[in-house]
mmCIF file with all atom_site columns, C-alpha atoms in Angstrom:
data_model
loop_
_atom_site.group_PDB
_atom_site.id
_atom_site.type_symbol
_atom_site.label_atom_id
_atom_site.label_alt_id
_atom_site.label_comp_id
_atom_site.label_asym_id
_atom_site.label_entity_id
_atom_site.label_seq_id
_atom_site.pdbx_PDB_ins_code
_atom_site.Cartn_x
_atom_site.Cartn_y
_atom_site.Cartn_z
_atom_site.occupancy
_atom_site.B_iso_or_equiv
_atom_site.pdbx_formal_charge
_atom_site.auth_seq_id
_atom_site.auth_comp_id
_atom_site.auth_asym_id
_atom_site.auth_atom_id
_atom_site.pdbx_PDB_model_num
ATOM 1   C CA . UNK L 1 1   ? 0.000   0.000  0.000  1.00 48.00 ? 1   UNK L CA 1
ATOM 2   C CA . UNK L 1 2   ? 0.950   3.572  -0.033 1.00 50.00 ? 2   UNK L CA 1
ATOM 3   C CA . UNK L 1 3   ? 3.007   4.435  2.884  1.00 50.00 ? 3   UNK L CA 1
ATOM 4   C CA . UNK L 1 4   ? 2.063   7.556  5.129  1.00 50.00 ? 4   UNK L CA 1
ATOM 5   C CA . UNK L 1 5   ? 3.618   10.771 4.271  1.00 52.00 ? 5   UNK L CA 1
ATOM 6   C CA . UNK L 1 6   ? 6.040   11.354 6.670  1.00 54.00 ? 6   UNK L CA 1
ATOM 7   C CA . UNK L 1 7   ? 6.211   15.560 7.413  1.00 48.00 ? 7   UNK L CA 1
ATOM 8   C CA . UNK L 1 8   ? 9.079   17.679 5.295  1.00 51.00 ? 8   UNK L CA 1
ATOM 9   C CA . UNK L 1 9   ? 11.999  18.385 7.949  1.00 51.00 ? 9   UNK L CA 1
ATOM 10  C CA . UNK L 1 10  ? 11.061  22.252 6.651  1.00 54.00 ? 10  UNK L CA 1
ATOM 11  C CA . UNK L 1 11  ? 7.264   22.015 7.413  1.00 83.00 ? 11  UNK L CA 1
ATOM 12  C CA . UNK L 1 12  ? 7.245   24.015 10.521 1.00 91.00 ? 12  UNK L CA 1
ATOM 13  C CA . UNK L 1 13  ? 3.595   24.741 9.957  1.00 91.00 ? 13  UNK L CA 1
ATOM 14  C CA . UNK L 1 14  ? 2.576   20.759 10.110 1.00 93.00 ? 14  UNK L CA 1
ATOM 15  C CA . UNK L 1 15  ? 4.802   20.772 13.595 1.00 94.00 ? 15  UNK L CA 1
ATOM 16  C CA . UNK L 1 16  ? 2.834   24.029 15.156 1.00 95.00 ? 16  UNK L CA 1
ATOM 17  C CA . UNK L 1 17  ? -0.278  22.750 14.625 1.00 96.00 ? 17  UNK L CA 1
ATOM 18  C CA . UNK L 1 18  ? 0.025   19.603 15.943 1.00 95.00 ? 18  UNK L CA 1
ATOM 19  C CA . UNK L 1 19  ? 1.565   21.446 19.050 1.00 97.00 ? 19  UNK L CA 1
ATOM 20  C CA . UNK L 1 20  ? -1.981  23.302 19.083 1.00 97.00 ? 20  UNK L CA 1
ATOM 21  C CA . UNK L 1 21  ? -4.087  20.139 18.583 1.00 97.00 ? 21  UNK L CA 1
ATOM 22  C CA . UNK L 1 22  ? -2.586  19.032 21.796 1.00 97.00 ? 22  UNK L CA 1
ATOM 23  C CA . UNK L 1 23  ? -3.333  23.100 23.192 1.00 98.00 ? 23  UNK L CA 1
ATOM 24  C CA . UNK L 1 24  ? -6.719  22.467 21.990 1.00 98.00 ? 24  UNK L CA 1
ATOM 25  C CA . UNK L 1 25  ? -7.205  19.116 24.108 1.00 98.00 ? 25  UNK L CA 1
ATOM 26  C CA . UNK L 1 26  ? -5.766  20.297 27.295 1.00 98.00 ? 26  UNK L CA 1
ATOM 27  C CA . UNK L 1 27  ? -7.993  23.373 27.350 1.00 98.00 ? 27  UNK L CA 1
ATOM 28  C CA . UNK L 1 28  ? -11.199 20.765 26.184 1.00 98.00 ? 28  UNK L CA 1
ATOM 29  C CA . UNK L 1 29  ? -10.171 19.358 29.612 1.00 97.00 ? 29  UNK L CA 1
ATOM 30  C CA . UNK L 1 30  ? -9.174  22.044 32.096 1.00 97.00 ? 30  UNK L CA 1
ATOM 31  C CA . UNK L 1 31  ? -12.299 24.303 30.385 1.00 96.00 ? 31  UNK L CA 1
ATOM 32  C CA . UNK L 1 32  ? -14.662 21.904 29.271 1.00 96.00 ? 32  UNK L CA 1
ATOM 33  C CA . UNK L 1 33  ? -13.946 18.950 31.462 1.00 96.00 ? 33  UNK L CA 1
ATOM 34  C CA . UNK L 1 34  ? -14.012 17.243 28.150 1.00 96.00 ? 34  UNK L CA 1
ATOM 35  C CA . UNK L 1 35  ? -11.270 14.259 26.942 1.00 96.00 ? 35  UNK L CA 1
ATOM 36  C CA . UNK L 1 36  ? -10.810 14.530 22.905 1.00 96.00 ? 36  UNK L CA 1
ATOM 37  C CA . UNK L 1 37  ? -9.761  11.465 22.197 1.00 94.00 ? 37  UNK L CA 1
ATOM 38  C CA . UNK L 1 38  ? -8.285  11.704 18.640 1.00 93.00 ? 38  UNK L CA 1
ATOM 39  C CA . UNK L 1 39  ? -10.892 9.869  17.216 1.00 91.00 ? 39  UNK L CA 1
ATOM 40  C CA . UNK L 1 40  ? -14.127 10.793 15.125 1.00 88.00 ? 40  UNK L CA 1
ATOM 41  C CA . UNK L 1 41  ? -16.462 10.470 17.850 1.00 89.00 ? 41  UNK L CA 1
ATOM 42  C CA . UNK L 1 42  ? -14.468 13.313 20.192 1.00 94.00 ? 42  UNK L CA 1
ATOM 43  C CA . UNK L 1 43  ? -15.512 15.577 17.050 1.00 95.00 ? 43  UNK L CA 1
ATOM 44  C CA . UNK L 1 44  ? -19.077 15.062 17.652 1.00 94.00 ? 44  UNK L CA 1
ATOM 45  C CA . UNK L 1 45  ? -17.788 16.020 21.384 1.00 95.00 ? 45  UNK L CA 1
ATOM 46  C CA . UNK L 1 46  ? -16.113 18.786 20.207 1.00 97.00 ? 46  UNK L CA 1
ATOM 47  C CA . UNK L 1 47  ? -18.844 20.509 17.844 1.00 96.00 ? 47  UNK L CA 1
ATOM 48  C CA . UNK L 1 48  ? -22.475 19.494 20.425 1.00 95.00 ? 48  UNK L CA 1
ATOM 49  C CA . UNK L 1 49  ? -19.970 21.171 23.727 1.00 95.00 ? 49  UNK L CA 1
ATOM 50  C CA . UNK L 1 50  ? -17.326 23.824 22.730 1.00 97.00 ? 50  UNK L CA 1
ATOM 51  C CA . UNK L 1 51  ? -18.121 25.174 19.046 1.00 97.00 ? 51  UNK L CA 1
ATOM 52  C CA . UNK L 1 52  ? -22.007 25.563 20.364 1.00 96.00 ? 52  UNK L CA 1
ATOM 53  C CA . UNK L 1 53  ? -20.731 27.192 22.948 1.00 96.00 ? 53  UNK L CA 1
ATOM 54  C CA . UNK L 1 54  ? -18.503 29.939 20.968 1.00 97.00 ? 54  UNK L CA 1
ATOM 55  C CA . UNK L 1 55  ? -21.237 29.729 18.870 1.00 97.00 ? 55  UNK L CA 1
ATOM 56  C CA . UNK L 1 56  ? -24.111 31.015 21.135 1.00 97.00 ? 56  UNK L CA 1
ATOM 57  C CA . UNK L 1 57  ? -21.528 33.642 22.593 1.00 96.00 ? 57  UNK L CA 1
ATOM 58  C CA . UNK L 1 58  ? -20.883 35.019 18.823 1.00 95.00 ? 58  UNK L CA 1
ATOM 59  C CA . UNK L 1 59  ? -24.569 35.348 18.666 1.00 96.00 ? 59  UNK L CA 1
ATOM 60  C CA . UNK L 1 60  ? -24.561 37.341 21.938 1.00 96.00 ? 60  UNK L CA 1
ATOM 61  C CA . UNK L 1 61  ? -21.974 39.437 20.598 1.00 96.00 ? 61  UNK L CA 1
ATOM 62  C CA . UNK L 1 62  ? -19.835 39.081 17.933 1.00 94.00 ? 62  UNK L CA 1
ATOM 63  C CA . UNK L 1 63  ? -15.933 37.858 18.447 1.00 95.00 ? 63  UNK L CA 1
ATOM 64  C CA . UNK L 1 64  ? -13.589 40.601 16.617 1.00 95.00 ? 64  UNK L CA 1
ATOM 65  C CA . UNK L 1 65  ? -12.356 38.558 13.274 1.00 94.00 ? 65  UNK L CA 1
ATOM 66  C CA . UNK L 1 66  ? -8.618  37.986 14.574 1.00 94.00 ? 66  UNK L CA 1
ATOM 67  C CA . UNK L 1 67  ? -10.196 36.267 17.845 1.00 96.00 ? 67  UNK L CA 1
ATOM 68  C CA . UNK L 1 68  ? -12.982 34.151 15.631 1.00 95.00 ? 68  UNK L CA 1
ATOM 69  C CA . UNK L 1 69  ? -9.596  33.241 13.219 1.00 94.00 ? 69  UNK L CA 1
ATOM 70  C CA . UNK L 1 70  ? -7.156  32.413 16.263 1.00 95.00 ? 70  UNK L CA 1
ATOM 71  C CA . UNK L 1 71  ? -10.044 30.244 17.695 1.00 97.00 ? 71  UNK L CA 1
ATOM 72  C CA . UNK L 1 72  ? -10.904 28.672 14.771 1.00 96.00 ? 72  UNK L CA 1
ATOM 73  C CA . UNK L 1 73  ? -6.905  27.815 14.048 1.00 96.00 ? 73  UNK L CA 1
ATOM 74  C CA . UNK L 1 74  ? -6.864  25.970 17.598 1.00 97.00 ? 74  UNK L CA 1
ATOM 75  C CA . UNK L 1 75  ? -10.259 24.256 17.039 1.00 98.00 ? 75  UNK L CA 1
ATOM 76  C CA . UNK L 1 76  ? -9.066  23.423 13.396 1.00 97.00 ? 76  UNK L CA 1
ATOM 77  C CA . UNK L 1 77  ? -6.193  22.088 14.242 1.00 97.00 ? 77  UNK L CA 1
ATOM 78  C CA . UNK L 1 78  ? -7.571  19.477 16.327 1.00 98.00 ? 78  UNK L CA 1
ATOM 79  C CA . UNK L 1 79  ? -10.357 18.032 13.637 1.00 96.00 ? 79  UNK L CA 1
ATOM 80  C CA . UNK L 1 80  ? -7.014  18.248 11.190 1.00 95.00 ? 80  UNK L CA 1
ATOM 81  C CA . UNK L 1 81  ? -4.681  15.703 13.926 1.00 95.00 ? 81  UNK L CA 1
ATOM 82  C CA . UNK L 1 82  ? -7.994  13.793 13.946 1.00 95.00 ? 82  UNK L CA 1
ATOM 83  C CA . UNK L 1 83  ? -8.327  13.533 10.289 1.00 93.00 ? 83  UNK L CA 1
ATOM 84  C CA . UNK L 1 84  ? -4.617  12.420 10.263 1.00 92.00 ? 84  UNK L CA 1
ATOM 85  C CA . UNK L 1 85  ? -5.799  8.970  11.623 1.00 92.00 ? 85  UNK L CA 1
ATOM 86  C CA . UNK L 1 86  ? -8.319  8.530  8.804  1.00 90.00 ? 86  UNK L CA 1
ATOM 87  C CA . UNK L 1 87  ? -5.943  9.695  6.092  1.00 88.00 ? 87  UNK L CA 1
ATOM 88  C CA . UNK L 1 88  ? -2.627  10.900 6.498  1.00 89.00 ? 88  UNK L CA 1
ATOM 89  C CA . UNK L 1 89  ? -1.764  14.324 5.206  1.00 91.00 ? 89  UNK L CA 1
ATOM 90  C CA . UNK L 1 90  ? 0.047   17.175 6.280  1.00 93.00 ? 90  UNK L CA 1
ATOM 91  C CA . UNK L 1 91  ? -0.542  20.680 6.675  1.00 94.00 ? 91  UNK L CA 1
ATOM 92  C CA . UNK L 1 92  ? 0.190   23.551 4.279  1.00 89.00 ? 92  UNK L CA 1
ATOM 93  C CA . UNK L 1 93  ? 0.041   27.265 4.386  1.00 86.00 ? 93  UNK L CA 1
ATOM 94  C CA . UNK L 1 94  ? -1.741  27.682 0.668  1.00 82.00 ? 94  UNK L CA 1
ATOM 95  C CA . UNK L 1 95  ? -4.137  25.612 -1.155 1.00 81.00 ? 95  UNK L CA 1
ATOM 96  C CA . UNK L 1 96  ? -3.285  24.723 -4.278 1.00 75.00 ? 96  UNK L CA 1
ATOM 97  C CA . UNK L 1 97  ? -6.683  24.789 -5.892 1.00 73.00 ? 97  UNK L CA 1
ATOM 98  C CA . UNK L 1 98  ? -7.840  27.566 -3.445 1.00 69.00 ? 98  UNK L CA 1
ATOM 99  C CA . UNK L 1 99  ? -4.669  30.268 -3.291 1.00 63.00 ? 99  UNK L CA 1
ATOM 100 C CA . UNK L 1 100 ? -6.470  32.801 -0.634 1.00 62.00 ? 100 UNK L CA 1
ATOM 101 C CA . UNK L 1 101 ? -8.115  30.028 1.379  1.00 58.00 ? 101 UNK L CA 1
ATOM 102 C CA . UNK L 1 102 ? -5.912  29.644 4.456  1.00 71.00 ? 102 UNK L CA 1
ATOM 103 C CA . UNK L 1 103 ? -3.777  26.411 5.682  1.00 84.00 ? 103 UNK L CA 1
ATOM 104 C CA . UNK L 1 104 ? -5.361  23.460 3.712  1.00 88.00 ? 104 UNK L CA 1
ATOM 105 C CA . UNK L 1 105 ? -4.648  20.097 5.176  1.00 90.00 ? 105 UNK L CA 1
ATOM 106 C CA . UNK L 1 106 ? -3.225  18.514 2.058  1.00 87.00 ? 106 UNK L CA 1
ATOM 107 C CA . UNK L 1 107 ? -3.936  14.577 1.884  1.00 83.00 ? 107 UNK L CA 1
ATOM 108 C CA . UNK L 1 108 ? -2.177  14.514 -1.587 1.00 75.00 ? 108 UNK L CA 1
ATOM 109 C CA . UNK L 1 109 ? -1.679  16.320 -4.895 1.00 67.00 ? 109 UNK L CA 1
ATOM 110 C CA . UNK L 1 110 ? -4.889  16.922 -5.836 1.00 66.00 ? 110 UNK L CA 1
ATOM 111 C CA . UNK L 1 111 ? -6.703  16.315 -2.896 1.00 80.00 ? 111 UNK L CA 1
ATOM 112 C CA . UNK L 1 112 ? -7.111  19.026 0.403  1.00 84.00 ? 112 UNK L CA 1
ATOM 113 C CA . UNK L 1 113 ? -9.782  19.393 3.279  1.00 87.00 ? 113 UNK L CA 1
ATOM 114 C CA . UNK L 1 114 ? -9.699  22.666 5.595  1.00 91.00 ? 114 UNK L CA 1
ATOM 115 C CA . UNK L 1 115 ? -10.713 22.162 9.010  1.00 94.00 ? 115 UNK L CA 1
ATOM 116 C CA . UNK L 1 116 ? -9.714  25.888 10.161 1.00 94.00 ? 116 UNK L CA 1
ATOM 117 C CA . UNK L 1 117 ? -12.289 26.700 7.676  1.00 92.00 ? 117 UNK L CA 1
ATOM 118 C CA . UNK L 1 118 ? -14.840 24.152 9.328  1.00 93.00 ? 118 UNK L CA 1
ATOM 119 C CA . UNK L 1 119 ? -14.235 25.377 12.943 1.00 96.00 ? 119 UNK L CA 1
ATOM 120 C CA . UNK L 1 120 ? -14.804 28.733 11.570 1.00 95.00 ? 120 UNK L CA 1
ATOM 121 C CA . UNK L 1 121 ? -18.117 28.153 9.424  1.00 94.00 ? 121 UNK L CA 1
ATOM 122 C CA . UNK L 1 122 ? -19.741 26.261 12.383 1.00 96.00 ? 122 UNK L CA 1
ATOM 123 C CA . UNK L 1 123 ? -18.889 29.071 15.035 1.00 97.00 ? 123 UNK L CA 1
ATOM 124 C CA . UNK L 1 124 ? -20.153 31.369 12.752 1.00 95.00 ? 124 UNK L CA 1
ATOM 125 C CA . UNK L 1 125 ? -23.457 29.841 11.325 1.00 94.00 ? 125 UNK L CA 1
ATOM 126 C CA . UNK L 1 126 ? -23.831 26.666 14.220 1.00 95.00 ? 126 UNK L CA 1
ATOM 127 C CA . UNK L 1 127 ? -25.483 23.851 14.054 1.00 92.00 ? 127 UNK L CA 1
ATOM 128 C CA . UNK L 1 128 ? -26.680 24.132 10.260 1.00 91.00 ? 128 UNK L CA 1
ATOM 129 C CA . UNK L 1 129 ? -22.920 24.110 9.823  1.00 92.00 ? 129 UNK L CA 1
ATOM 130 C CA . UNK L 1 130 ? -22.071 20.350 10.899 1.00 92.00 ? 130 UNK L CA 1
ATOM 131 C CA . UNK L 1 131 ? -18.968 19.477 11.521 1.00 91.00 ? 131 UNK L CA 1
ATOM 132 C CA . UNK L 1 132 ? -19.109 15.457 12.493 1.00 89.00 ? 132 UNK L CA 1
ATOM 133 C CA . UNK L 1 133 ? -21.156 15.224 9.126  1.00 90.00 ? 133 UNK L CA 1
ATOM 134 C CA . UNK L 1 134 ? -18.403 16.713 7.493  1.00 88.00 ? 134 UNK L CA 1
ATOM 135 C CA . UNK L 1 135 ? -15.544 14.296 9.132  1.00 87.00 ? 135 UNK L CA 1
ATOM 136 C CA . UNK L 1 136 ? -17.915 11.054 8.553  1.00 86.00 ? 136 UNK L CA 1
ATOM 137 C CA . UNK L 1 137 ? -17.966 11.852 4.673  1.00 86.00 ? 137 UNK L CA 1
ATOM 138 C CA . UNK L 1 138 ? -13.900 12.045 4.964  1.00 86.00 ? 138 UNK L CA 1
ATOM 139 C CA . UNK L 1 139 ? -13.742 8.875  6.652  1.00 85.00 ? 139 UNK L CA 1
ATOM 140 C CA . UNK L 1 140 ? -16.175 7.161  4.533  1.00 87.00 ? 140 UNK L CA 1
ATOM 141 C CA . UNK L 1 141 ? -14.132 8.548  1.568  1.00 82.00 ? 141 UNK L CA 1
ATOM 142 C CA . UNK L 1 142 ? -10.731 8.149  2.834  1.00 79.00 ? 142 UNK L CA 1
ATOM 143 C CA . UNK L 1 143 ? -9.767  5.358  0.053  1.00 80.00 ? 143 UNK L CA 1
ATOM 144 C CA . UNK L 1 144 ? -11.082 7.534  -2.137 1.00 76.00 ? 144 UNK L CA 1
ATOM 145 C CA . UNK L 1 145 ? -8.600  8.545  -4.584 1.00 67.00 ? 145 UNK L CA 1
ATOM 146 C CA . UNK L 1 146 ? -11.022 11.523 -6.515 1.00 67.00 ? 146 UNK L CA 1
ATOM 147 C CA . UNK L 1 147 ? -12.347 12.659 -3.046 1.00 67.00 ? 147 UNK L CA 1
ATOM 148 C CA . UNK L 1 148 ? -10.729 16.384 -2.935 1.00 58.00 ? 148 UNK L CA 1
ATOM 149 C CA . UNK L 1 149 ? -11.768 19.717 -1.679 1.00 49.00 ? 149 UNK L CA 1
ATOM 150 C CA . UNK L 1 150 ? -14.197 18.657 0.831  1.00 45.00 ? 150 UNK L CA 1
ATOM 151 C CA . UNK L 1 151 ? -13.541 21.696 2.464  1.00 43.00 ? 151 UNK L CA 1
ATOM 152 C CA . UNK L 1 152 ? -14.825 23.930 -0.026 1.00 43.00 ? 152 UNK L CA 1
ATOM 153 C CA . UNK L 1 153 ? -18.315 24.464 1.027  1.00 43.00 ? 153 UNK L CA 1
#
């Protein structure tokens, strides 16, 4: 079979957001008394107990863009370490397909997924935004090889 991509010595950016996934798990816990557990169901964990949460507060008032980004980086960073386990991949700072769209989690060549992105659209427009339905497809399509740019919508 193919083997996992191992990460480029250079990719600094696949290294820092690793470092965050495990930022975003130890705040799940000390915050949220919540264990992500690296696996697809901890998503479902993640989107029904912390996004809902930033989610009703953006209603209340809306987070300044840098703050929503930042939050959505951390968040996103997580569901991308997750994803890892399903398909390996490694971050990137620019799409190929998508050049503005930020920090693509690139599974191969042609195919990329953006998690910051999903983070950000489910804060922003909840529940009618769902996350777990977006990381079930990527499972279910993980041997996929025309499965690409999941992320887009």
């Amino acid at each position: 079979g193919a083997r996992p991509k191992q990460t480029p010595p250079g990719n600094k950016l696949d290294s820092s957001m690793k470092e965050l996934a495990d930022k975003a798990r130890a705040l799940a816990k000390k915050e949220y008394r919540l264990d992500l557990t690296n696996d697809r169901a901890s998503i479902e964990d993640l989107e029904n107990k912390i996004l809902q949460d930033f989610h009703h507060n953006q209603l209340i008032s809306a987070y300044p863009e840098e703050e929503l980004a930042a939050t959505s980086q951390l968040w996103g960073a997580y569901v991308g370490e997750v994803l890892r386990r399903i398909r390996p991949g490694v971050w990137q700072t620019k799409s190929r397909h998508e050049g503005r769209r930020p920090m693509p989690f690139v599974l191969d060549r042609n195919a990329e997924v953006f998690p910051c992105t999903w983070v950000y659209r489910r804060i922003k427009h909840g529940p009618t935004y769902c996350l777990h339905d977006k990381a079930v497809e990527f499972a279910d399509n993980r041997d996929n090889p025309r499965y690409a740019l999941l992320g887009i919508e």
